[in-house]
Structure formats: C-alpha cells, structure tokens
Amino acid sequence: MESQDDVLVANRVMLVHFDSYSTALVFAKWNDTLLLPAPLPPSAELMPAPAADAADDGEAVKAAAIARLGLNPAEVVRPGDFNHWVFTADGPVRVHLLRFTTFEAPKAALEPHGGVFRPISALRGGTPVELLLAREVFNLIVGAGGGRA
C-alpha cells in the first residue's frame, strides 16, 4: 500500500474555501506556494491531460492531504471537474483541487502547518503556473462555473 508521501510525489493539492453567501474565494498558501506538499519547479508548464487510461488517484490524494494536515474528511470535497496537469522535468504532475465545506475558512487547521488563506488578489507575485491554476479555480467556482463547485 502506498504511503501518503508516495501518493503526493506525482500529485499536488490546491486547497480553497468558498463562501457562497459573500462569494469570497480564498486559497490556502504555504510560504511561496499554493500547492501541497511542495511547489512545482520553476520550469513547470500546464499540459493537456494524458491519455484516458491515466489512473484517477484523486481519492487517494485527497486522503493523503487530509492525513498530512489532520483535517476532518467530512469538511473537504474534491470537485471532479478540476482536471489539470503540469509538465515537469521529472514527468507529469496532476494538480487536485480540494474545497472546504465549512462555514468559514478553517484558518486554525492550517496554522500549525504554516498555512494561511489568501484571496486571489493577494497572490500577485506568485509563480506563473500557480497563478494560472488559481485562475482556473476562480473561473470554475466563481466565474464561468457560477459557484457550482
């Protein structure tokens, strides 16, 4: 059985909270990255999803992120319509989206891990590929998606 670290080697997780009442979307951020467990290399670029036979390990990645951060699994969902891949020198990396379903962003849950929540407007200066991914999340949840994720 793979450990959580094994599962997260070729995967990254972006955590968000969306308040549908105020339409506030915030992203979890650790130091200079929006991705758990580590940032992508500077040379990373978005790429199309590989062939349909690529394994969908989304639930295993979700479980690994929840275990790593000690989150309540009942408060986290994985929108199935977020399917983004990044090309790196070490091979493709899939980026998964996890969204908190709590009334407010669970700031206290991320603090012990060095995480904070930031709105998209406070992400300027981040790595280009992470900003593109954040924009995709914004479009999915607030923009073109109409708050459906």
CSV table of N, CA and C in Angstrom, one decimal:
chain,number,residue,atom,x,y,z
A,1,MET,N,0.8,-1.2,0.0
A,1,MET,CA,0.0,0.0,0.0
A,1,MET,C,0.9,1.2,0.0
A,2,GLU,N,0.5,2.2,-0.8
A,2,GLU,CA,1.3,3.4,-0.9
A,2,GLU,C,1.1,4.3,0.3
A,3,SER,N,2.2,5.0,0.7
A,3,SER,CA,2.1,5.9,1.8
A,3,SER,C,1.6,7.3,1.3
A,4,GLN,N,1.2,8.2,2.2
A,4,GLN,CA,0.7,9.5,1.7
A,4,GLN,C,1.8,10.2,1.0
A,5,ASP,N,3.1,10.0,1.4
A,5,ASP,CA,4.2,10.7,0.6
A,5,ASP,C,4.3,10.1,-0.8
A,6,ASP,N,4.2,8.8,-0.9
A,6,ASP,CA,4.2,8.2,-2.2
A,6,ASP,C,3.1,8.7,-3.2
A,7,VAL,N,1.9,8.9,-2.6
A,7,VAL,CA,0.8,9.3,-3.4
A,7,VAL,C,1.1,10.8,-3.9
A,8,LEU,N,1.7,11.6,-3.0
A,8,LEU,CA,1.9,13.0,-3.3
A,8,LEU,C,3.1,13.3,-4.2
A,9,VAL,N,3.9,12.3,-4.5
A,9,VAL,CA,5.1,12.6,-5.3
A,9,VAL,C,4.7,13.1,-6.7
A,10,ALA,N,3.8,12.5,-7.4
A,10,ALA,CA,3.4,12.9,-8.7
A,10,ALA,C,2.1,13.7,-8.7
A,11,ASN,N,1.7,14.2,-7.5
A,11,ASN,CA,0.5,15.0,-7.4
A,11,ASN,C,0.7,16.2,-6.5
A,12,ARG,N,-0.1,17.2,-6.7
A,12,ARG,CA,-0.1,18.4,-5.8
A,12,ARG,C,-1.6,18.7,-5.5
A,13,VAL,N,-1.8,19.3,-4.4
A,13,VAL,CA,-3.1,19.7,-4.0
A,13,VAL,C,-3.2,21.2,-3.7
A,14,MET,N,-4.3,21.7,-4.3
A,14,MET,CA,-4.6,23.1,-4.0
A,14,MET,C,-5.9,23.1,-3.2
A,15,LEU,N,-5.8,23.8,-2.0
A,15,LEU,CA,-7.0,23.9,-1.1
A,15,LEU,C,-7.6,25.2,-1.1
A,16,VAL,N,-8.9,25.2,-1.2
A,16,VAL,CA,-9.7,26.5,-1.2
A,16,VAL,C,-10.9,26.5,-0.3
A,17,HIS,N,-11.4,27.6,0.0
A,17,HIS,CA,-12.7,27.8,0.7
A,17,HIS,C,-13.5,28.8,-0.1
A,18,PHE,N,-14.7,28.5,-0.3
A,18,PHE,CA,-15.6,29.4,-1.0
A,18,PHE,C,-16.9,29.6,-0.1
A,19,ASP,N,-17.1,30.9,0.1
A,19,ASP,CA,-18.3,31.3,0.9
A,19,ASP,C,-19.3,31.8,-0.2
A,20,SER,N,-20.3,31.0,-0.4
A,20,SER,CA,-21.3,31.3,-1.5
A,20,SER,C,-22.1,32.5,-1.1
A,21,TYR,N,-22.3,32.8,0.1
A,21,TYR,CA,-23.1,34.0,0.5
A,21,TYR,C,-22.4,35.3,0.1
A,22,SER,N,-21.1,35.4,0.5
A,22,SER,CA,-20.3,36.6,0.2
A,22,SER,C,-19.5,36.5,-1.1
A,23,THR,N,-19.5,35.3,-1.7
A,23,THR,CA,-18.7,35.0,-2.9
A,23,THR,C,-17.2,35.2,-2.6
A,24,ALA,N,-16.8,35.0,-1.4
A,24,ALA,CA,-15.4,35.1,-1.1
A,24,ALA,C,-14.7,33.7,-1.3
A,25,LEU,N,-13.7,33.8,-2.2
A,25,LEU,CA,-12.9,32.6,-2.5
A,25,LEU,C,-11.5,32.9,-2.0
A,26,VAL,N,-11.0,31.9,-1.1
A,26,VAL,CA,-9.7,32.1,-0.6
A,26,VAL,C,-8.9,30.8,-0.8
A,27,PHE,N,-7.6,31.0,-1.0
A,27,PHE,CA,-6.7,29.9,-1.3
A,27,PHE,C,-5.7,29.6,-0.1
A,28,ALA,N,-5.5,28.4,0.2
A,28,ALA,CA,-4.5,28.0,1.2
A,28,ALA,C,-3.1,28.3,0.6
A,29,LYS,N,-2.3,28.9,1.4
A,29,LYS,CA,-0.9,29.2,0.9
A,29,LYS,C,0.1,28.9,2.0
A,30,TRP,N,1.2,28.3,1.6
A,30,TRP,CA,2.3,27.9,2.4
A,30,TRP,C,3.5,28.6,1.9
A,31,ASN,N,4.1,29.6,2.6
A,31,ASN,CA,5.2,30.4,2.2
A,31,ASN,C,4.9,30.9,0.8
A,32,ASP,N,5.7,30.4,-0.2
A,32,ASP,CA,5.5,31.0,-1.6
A,32,ASP,C,4.8,30.1,-2.5
A,33,THR,N,4.0,29.1,-2.0
A,33,THR,CA,3.3,28.2,-2.8
A,33,THR,C,1.9,28.0,-2.4
A,34,LEU,N,1.0,27.7,-3.4
A,34,LEU,CA,-0.4,27.3,-3.2
A,34,LEU,C,-0.6,25.8,-3.2
A,35,LEU,N,0.5,25.1,-3.3
A,35,LEU,CA,0.4,23.6,-3.5
A,35,LEU,C,1.0,22.8,-2.4
A,36,LEU,N,0.3,21.8,-2.0
A,36,LEU,CA,0.8,20.9,-1.0
A,36,LEU,C,1.2,19.6,-1.7
A,37,PRO,N,2.2,19.0,-1.4
A,37,PRO,CA,3.1,19.2,-0.3
A,37,PRO,C,4.3,20.1,-0.6
A,38,ALA,N,4.5,20.5,-1.9
A,38,ALA,CA,5.6,21.3,-2.3
A,38,ALA,C,5.3,22.1,-3.5
A,39,PRO,N,6.0,23.2,-3.8
A,39,PRO,CA,5.8,23.9,-5.0
A,39,PRO,C,6.3,23.1,-6.2
A,40,LEU,N,5.9,23.5,-7.4
A,40,LEU,CA,6.4,22.9,-8.6
A,40,LEU,C,7.7,23.6,-9.0
A,41,PRO,N,8.5,22.9,-9.8
A,41,PRO,CA,9.8,23.5,-10.2
A,41,PRO,C,9.5,24.8,-11.1
A,42,PRO,N,10.4,25.7,-11.1
A,42,PRO,CA,10.2,27.0,-11.9
A,42,PRO,C,9.9,26.7,-13.3
A,43,SER,N,10.4,25.6,-13.9
A,43,SER,CA,10.2,25.3,-15.3
A,43,SER,C,8.9,24.6,-15.6
A,44,ALA,N,8.0,24.4,-14.6
A,44,ALA,CA,6.8,23.7,-14.8
A,44,ALA,C,5.8,24.5,-15.8
A,45,GLU,N,5.1,23.7,-16.6
A,45,GLU,CA,4.2,24.3,-17.5
A,45,GLU,C,2.9,23.5,-17.6
A,46,LEU,N,1.7,24.2,-17.7
A,46,LEU,CA,0.5,23.4,-17.9
A,46,LEU,C,0.6,22.6,-19.1
A,47,MET,N,-0.1,21.4,-19.1
A,47,MET,CA,-0.1,20.5,-20.2
A,47,MET,C,-1.5,19.9,-20.3
A,48,PRO,N,-1.8,19.3,-21.4
A,48,PRO,CA,-3.1,18.6,-21.5
A,48,PRO,C,-3.1,17.3,-20.7
A,49,ALA,N,-4.2,16.9,-20.3
A,49,ALA,CA,-4.3,15.6,-19.5
A,49,ALA,C,-3.8,14.5,-20.4
A,50,PRO,N,-3.0,13.5,-19.8
A,50,PRO,CA,-2.6,12.4,-20.5
A,50,PRO,C,-3.7,11.5,-21.0
A,51,ALA,N,-3.4,10.5,-21.7
A,51,ALA,CA,-4.4,9.6,-22.3
A,51,ALA,C,-5.4,9.1,-21.2
A,52,ALA,N,-6.6,8.8,-21.6
A,52,ALA,CA,-7.7,8.5,-20.7
A,52,ALA,C,-7.4,7.3,-19.8
A,53,ASP,N,-6.3,6.5,-20.1
A,53,ASP,CA,-6.0,5.4,-19.3
A,53,ASP,C,-5.2,5.8,-18.0
A,54,ALA,N,-4.9,7.1,-17.9
A,54,ALA,CA,-4.1,7.5,-16.7
A,54,ALA,C,-5.0,7.3,-15.5
A,55,ALA,N,-4.4,6.7,-14.4
A,55,ALA,CA,-5.2,6.4,-13.2
A,55,ALA,C,-5.7,7.6,-12.5
A,56,ASP,N,-7.0,7.5,-12.1
A,56,ASP,CA,-7.6,8.6,-11.3
A,56,ASP,C,-7.3,8.3,-9.9
A,57,ASP,N,-6.3,8.9,-9.3
A,57,ASP,CA,-5.9,8.7,-7.9
A,57,ASP,C,-6.4,9.8,-7.0
A,58,GLY,N,-7.4,10.5,-7.4
A,58,GLY,CA,-7.9,11.7,-6.7
A,58,GLY,C,-8.3,11.4,-5.3
A,59,GLU,N,-9.0,10.3,-5.0
A,59,GLU,CA,-9.5,10.0,-3.7
A,59,GLU,C,-8.3,9.6,-2.8
A,60,ALA,N,-7.3,9.0,-3.4
A,60,ALA,CA,-6.1,8.7,-2.6
A,60,ALA,C,-5.3,9.9,-2.2
A,61,VAL,N,-5.2,10.9,-3.2
A,61,VAL,CA,-4.6,12.1,-3.0
A,61,VAL,C,-5.3,12.9,-1.9
A,62,LYS,N,-6.6,12.9,-2.0
A,62,LYS,CA,-7.5,13.6,-1.0
A,62,LYS,C,-7.2,13.0,0.4
A,63,ALA,N,-7.2,11.7,0.5
A,63,ALA,CA,-6.9,11.1,1.8
A,63,ALA,C,-5.6,11.4,2.3
A,64,ALA,N,-4.6,11.5,1.4
A,64,ALA,CA,-3.2,11.8,1.9
A,64,ALA,C,-3.1,13.2,2.4
A,65,ALA,N,-3.8,14.2,1.7
A,65,ALA,CA,-3.7,15.6,2.1
A,65,ALA,C,-4.4,15.7,3.4
A,66,ILE,N,-5.6,15.1,3.6
A,66,ILE,CA,-6.3,15.1,4.8
A,66,ILE,C,-5.5,14.6,6.0
A,67,ALA,N,-4.8,13.4,5.8
A,67,ALA,CA,-4.0,12.8,6.8
A,67,ALA,C,-2.8,13.7,7.1
A,68,ARG,N,-2.2,14.3,6.1
A,68,ARG,CA,-1.0,15.1,6.4
A,68,ARG,C,-1.4,16.4,7.2
A,69,LEU,N,-2.5,16.9,7.0
A,69,LEU,CA,-2.9,18.2,7.7
A,69,LEU,C,-3.8,17.9,8.9
A,70,GLY,N,-4.2,16.7,9.0
A,70,GLY,CA,-5.1,16.4,10.2
A,70,GLY,C,-6.5,17.0,10.0
A,71,LEU,N,-7.0,17.0,8.8
A,71,LEU,CA,-8.3,17.6,8.6
A,71,LEU,C,-9.5,16.6,8.8
A,72,ASN,N,-10.7,17.2,9.0
A,72,ASN,CA,-11.9,16.4,9.1
A,72,ASN,C,-12.3,16.0,7.7
A,73,PRO,N,-12.3,14.7,7.3
A,73,PRO,CA,-12.7,14.4,5.9
A,73,PRO,C,-14.1,14.8,5.6
A,74,ALA,N,-15.0,15.0,6.5
A,74,ALA,CA,-16.4,15.4,6.2
A,74,ALA,C,-16.4,16.8,5.8
A,75,GLU,N,-15.4,17.6,6.0
A,75,GLU,CA,-15.4,19.0,5.7
A,75,GLU,C,-14.6,19.4,4.4
A,76,VAL,N,-14.2,18.3,3.6
A,76,VAL,CA,-13.5,18.5,2.4
A,76,VAL,C,-14.1,17.7,1.3
A,77,VAL,N,-14.2,18.4,0.1
A,77,VAL,CA,-14.7,17.7,-1.1
A,77,VAL,C,-13.7,17.9,-2.2
A,78,ARG,N,-13.7,17.0,-3.2
A,78,ARG,CA,-12.9,17.1,-4.3
A,78,ARG,C,-13.7,17.3,-5.6
A,79,PRO,N,-13.8,18.6,-6.1
A,79,PRO,CA,-14.6,18.8,-7.3
A,79,PRO,C,-14.1,17.9,-8.5
A,80,GLY,N,-14.9,17.1,-9.1
A,80,GLY,CA,-14.5,16.3,-10.1
A,80,GLY,C,-14.2,16.9,-11.4
A,81,ASP,N,-14.6,18.2,-11.6
A,81,ASP,CA,-14.4,18.9,-12.9
A,81,ASP,C,-13.2,19.7,-12.9
A,82,PHE,N,-12.3,19.5,-12.0
A,82,PHE,CA,-11.0,20.2,-12.0
A,82,PHE,C,-10.0,19.2,-12.4
A,83,ASN,N,-9.4,19.2,-13.6
A,83,ASN,CA,-8.5,18.2,-14.1
A,83,ASN,C,-7.3,18.9,-14.8
A,84,HIS,N,-6.3,19.2,-14.0
A,84,HIS,CA,-5.2,20.0,-14.5
A,84,HIS,C,-3.9,19.2,-14.3
A,85,TRP,N,-3.0,19.3,-15.3
A,85,TRP,CA,-1.8,18.6,-15.3
A,85,TRP,C,-0.7,19.6,-15.6
A,86,VAL,N,0.5,19.3,-15.1
A,86,VAL,CA,1.7,20.2,-15.3
A,86,VAL,C,2.8,19.3,-15.7
A,87,PHE,N,3.5,19.8,-16.7
A,87,PHE,CA,4.7,19.1,-17.2
A,87,PHE,C,5.9,19.6,-16.4
A,88,THR,N,6.7,18.7,-15.9
A,88,THR,CA,8.0,19.0,-15.2
A,88,THR,C,9.1,18.1,-15.8
A,89,ALA,N,10.3,18.4,-15.5
A,89,ALA,CA,11.5,17.6,-16.0
A,89,ALA,C,11.4,16.2,-15.4
A,90,ASP,N,10.8,16.0,-14.3
A,90,ASP,CA,10.6,14.7,-13.7
A,90,ASP,C,9.4,13.9,-14.2
A,91,GLY,N,8.6,14.5,-15.0
A,91,GLY,CA,7.4,13.9,-15.5
A,91,GLY,C,6.2,14.7,-15.2
A,92,PRO,N,5.0,14.2,-15.7
A,92,PRO,CA,3.8,14.9,-15.4
A,92,PRO,C,3.4,14.9,-14.0
A,93,VAL,N,2.7,16.0,-13.5
A,93,VAL,CA,2.2,16.1,-12.2
A,93,VAL,C,0.8,16.5,-12.3
A,94,ARG,N,-0.1,15.8,-11.6
A,94,ARG,CA,-1.5,16.2,-11.6
A,94,ARG,C,-1.8,17.1,-10.4
A,95,VAL,N,-2.5,18.2,-10.6
A,95,VAL,CA,-2.9,19.1,-9.6
A,95,VAL,C,-4.4,18.8,-9.2
A,96,HIS,N,-4.7,18.6,-8.0
A,96,HIS,CA,-6.0,18.3,-7.5
A,96,HIS,C,-6.5,19.5,-6.7
A,97,LEU,N,-7.8,19.7,-6.8
A,97,LEU,CA,-8.5,20.7,-6.0
A,97,LEU,C,-9.3,20.1,-4.9
A,98,LEU,N,-9.1,20.6,-3.7
A,98,LEU,CA,-9.9,20.3,-2.6
A,98,LEU,C,-10.5,21.5,-2.0
A,99,ARG,N,-11.8,21.5,-1.7
A,99,ARG,CA,-12.6,22.6,-1.3
A,99,ARG,C,-13.2,22.3,0.1
A,100,PHE,N,-12.9,23.2,1.0
A,100,PHE,CA,-13.5,23.1,2.4
A,100,PHE,C,-15.0,23.4,2.3
A,101,THR,N,-15.8,22.7,3.0
A,101,THR,CA,-17.3,23.0,3.0
A,101,THR,C,-17.7,23.6,4.3
A,102,THR,N,-16.8,24.0,5.1
A,102,THR,CA,-17.1,24.7,6.4
A,102,THR,C,-17.7,26.0,6.2
A,103,PHE,N,-18.4,26.6,7.2
A,103,PHE,CA,-19.0,27.9,7.1
A,103,PHE,C,-17.9,29.0,6.9
A,104,GLU,N,-16.8,28.9,7.6
A,104,GLU,CA,-15.7,29.8,7.4
A,104,GLU,C,-14.5,29.0,7.0
A,105,ALA,N,-13.5,29.7,6.4
A,105,ALA,CA,-12.2,29.1,6.1
A,105,ALA,C,-11.6,28.6,7.4
A,106,PRO,N,-11.2,27.3,7.5
A,106,PRO,CA,-10.6,26.8,8.7
A,106,PRO,C,-9.2,27.2,8.9
A,107,LYS,N,-9.0,28.5,9.3
A,107,LYS,CA,-7.6,29.0,9.5
A,107,LYS,C,-6.8,28.2,10.5
A,108,ALA,N,-7.5,27.9,11.6
A,108,ALA,CA,-6.8,27.2,12.7
A,108,ALA,C,-6.3,25.8,12.3
A,109,ALA,N,-6.9,25.2,11.3
A,109,ALA,CA,-6.5,23.9,10.8
A,109,ALA,C,-5.2,24.0,10.0
A,110,LEU,N,-4.9,25.1,9.4
A,110,LEU,CA,-3.7,25.2,8.6
A,110,LEU,C,-2.5,25.9,9.3
A,111,GLU,N,-2.8,26.7,10.3
A,111,GLU,CA,-1.8,27.4,11.1
A,111,GLU,C,-0.7,26.5,11.6
A,112,PRO,N,-0.9,25.3,12.2
A,112,PRO,CA,0.2,24.5,12.7
A,112,PRO,C,1.1,24.0,11.6
A,113,HIS,N,0.6,24.1,10.3
A,113,HIS,CA,1.4,23.6,9.2
A,113,HIS,C,2.0,24.8,8.4
A,114,GLY,N,1.9,26.0,8.9
A,114,GLY,CA,2.4,27.2,8.3
A,114,GLY,C,1.5,27.7,7.2
A,115,GLY,N,0.3,27.3,7.1
A,115,GLY,CA,-0.6,27.7,6.1
A,115,GLY,C,-1.5,28.9,6.5
A,116,VAL,N,-1.8,29.7,5.5
A,116,VAL,CA,-2.8,30.8,5.7
A,116,VAL,C,-3.7,30.8,4.5
A,117,PHE,N,-4.8,31.5,4.6
A,117,PHE,CA,-5.7,31.7,3.5
A,117,PHE,C,-5.6,33.1,2.9
A,118,ARG,N,-5.6,33.2,1.6
A,118,ARG,CA,-5.4,34.4,0.9
A,118,ARG,C,-6.4,34.5,-0.3
A,119,PRO,N,-7.0,35.7,-0.6
A,119,PRO,CA,-7.8,35.9,-1.7
A,119,PRO,C,-6.9,35.9,-3.0
A,120,ILE,N,-7.5,35.7,-4.1
A,120,ILE,CA,-6.7,35.7,-5.4
A,120,ILE,C,-6.0,37.0,-5.6
A,121,SER,N,-6.6,38.1,-5.2
A,121,SER,CA,-5.9,39.4,-5.3
A,121,SER,C,-4.6,39.5,-4.5
A,122,ALA,N,-4.5,38.7,-3.5
A,122,ALA,CA,-3.2,38.8,-2.7
A,122,ALA,C,-2.2,37.8,-3.2
A,123,LEU,N,-2.4,37.2,-4.3
A,123,LEU,CA,-1.5,36.1,-4.8
A,123,LEU,C,-0.5,36.7,-5.8
A,124,ARG,N,-0.6,38.0,-6.2
A,124,ARG,CA,0.3,38.6,-7.2
A,124,ARG,C,1.7,38.3,-6.8
A,125,GLY,N,2.5,38.1,-7.8
A,125,GLY,CA,3.9,37.8,-7.5
A,125,GLY,C,4.2,36.3,-7.3
A,126,GLY,N,3.2,35.5,-7.3
A,126,GLY,CA,3.4,34.0,-7.2
A,126,GLY,C,4.0,33.5,-8.5
A,127,THR,N,4.3,32.2,-8.5
A,127,THR,CA,4.8,31.6,-9.7
A,127,THR,C,3.7,31.6,-10.8
A,128,PRO,N,4.1,31.8,-12.1
A,128,PRO,CA,3.1,31.9,-13.2
A,128,PRO,C,2.2,30.7,-13.3
A,129,VAL,N,2.8,29.5,-13.2
A,129,VAL,CA,1.9,28.3,-13.3
A,129,VAL,C,0.9,28.2,-12.2
A,130,GLU,N,1.3,28.6,-11.0
A,130,GLU,CA,0.3,28.5,-9.8
A,130,GLU,C,-0.7,29.6,-10.0
A,131,LEU,N,-0.4,30.8,-10.5
A,131,LEU,CA,-1.4,31.8,-10.8
A,131,LEU,C,-2.4,31.4,-11.9
A,132,LEU,N,-1.9,30.7,-12.9
A,132,LEU,CA,-2.8,30.1,-13.9
A,132,LEU,C,-3.7,29.1,-13.3
A,133,LEU,N,-3.2,28.3,-12.4
A,133,LEU,CA,-4.1,27.3,-11.7
A,133,LEU,C,-5.1,28.0,-10.8
A,134,ALA,N,-4.7,29.0,-10.1
A,134,ALA,CA,-5.6,29.8,-9.3
A,134,ALA,C,-6.7,30.4,-10.1
A,135,ARG,N,-6.4,30.9,-11.3
A,135,ARG,CA,-7.3,31.5,-12.2
A,135,ARG,C,-8.3,30.4,-12.7
A,136,GLU,N,-7.8,29.2,-13.0
A,136,GLU,CA,-8.7,28.1,-13.4
A,136,GLU,C,-9.7,27.8,-12.2
A,137,VAL,N,-9.2,27.8,-11.0
A,137,VAL,CA,-10.1,27.5,-9.8
A,137,VAL,C,-11.1,28.7,-9.7
A,138,PHE,N,-10.7,29.9,-9.8
A,138,PHE,CA,-11.6,31.1,-9.8
A,138,PHE,C,-12.7,30.9,-10.8
A,139,ASN,N,-12.3,30.6,-12.1
A,139,ASN,CA,-13.3,30.5,-13.1
A,139,ASN,C,-14.2,29.4,-12.9
A,140,LEU,N,-13.8,28.3,-12.3
A,140,LEU,CA,-14.6,27.1,-12.0
A,140,LEU,C,-15.6,27.4,-11.0
A,141,ILE,N,-15.2,28.1,-9.9
A,141,ILE,CA,-16.0,28.3,-8.7
A,141,ILE,C,-16.9,29.6,-8.8
A,142,VAL,N,-16.2,30.7,-9.2
A,142,VAL,CA,-16.9,32.0,-9.2
A,142,VAL,C,-17.3,32.4,-10.5
A,143,GLY,N,-16.4,32.3,-11.5
A,143,GLY,CA,-16.6,32.8,-12.8
A,143,GLY,C,-17.5,32.0,-13.7
A,144,ALA,N,-17.0,31.4,-14.7
A,144,ALA,CA,-17.8,30.7,-15.6
A,144,ALA,C,-18.6,29.6,-15.0
A,145,GLY,N,-18.1,29.0,-13.8
A,145,GLY,CA,-18.8,28.0,-13.2
A,145,GLY,C,-20.1,28.4,-12.4
A,146,GLY,N,-20.2,29.7,-12.1
A,146,GLY,CA,-21.3,30.2,-11.4
A,146,GLY,C,-21.5,29.7,-10.0
A,147,GLY,N,-20.3,29.4,-9.3
A,147,GLY,CA,-20.4,28.9,-7.9
A,147,GLY,C,-20.9,27.5,-7.8
A,148,ARG,N,-20.7,26.7,-8.8
A,148,ARG,CA,-21.2,25.3,-8.7
A,148,ARG,C,-20.3,24.3,-8.1
A,149,ALA,N,-19.0,24.6,-7.9
A,149,ALA,CA,-18.1,23.6,-7.4
A,149,ALA,C,-18.2,23.4,-5.9
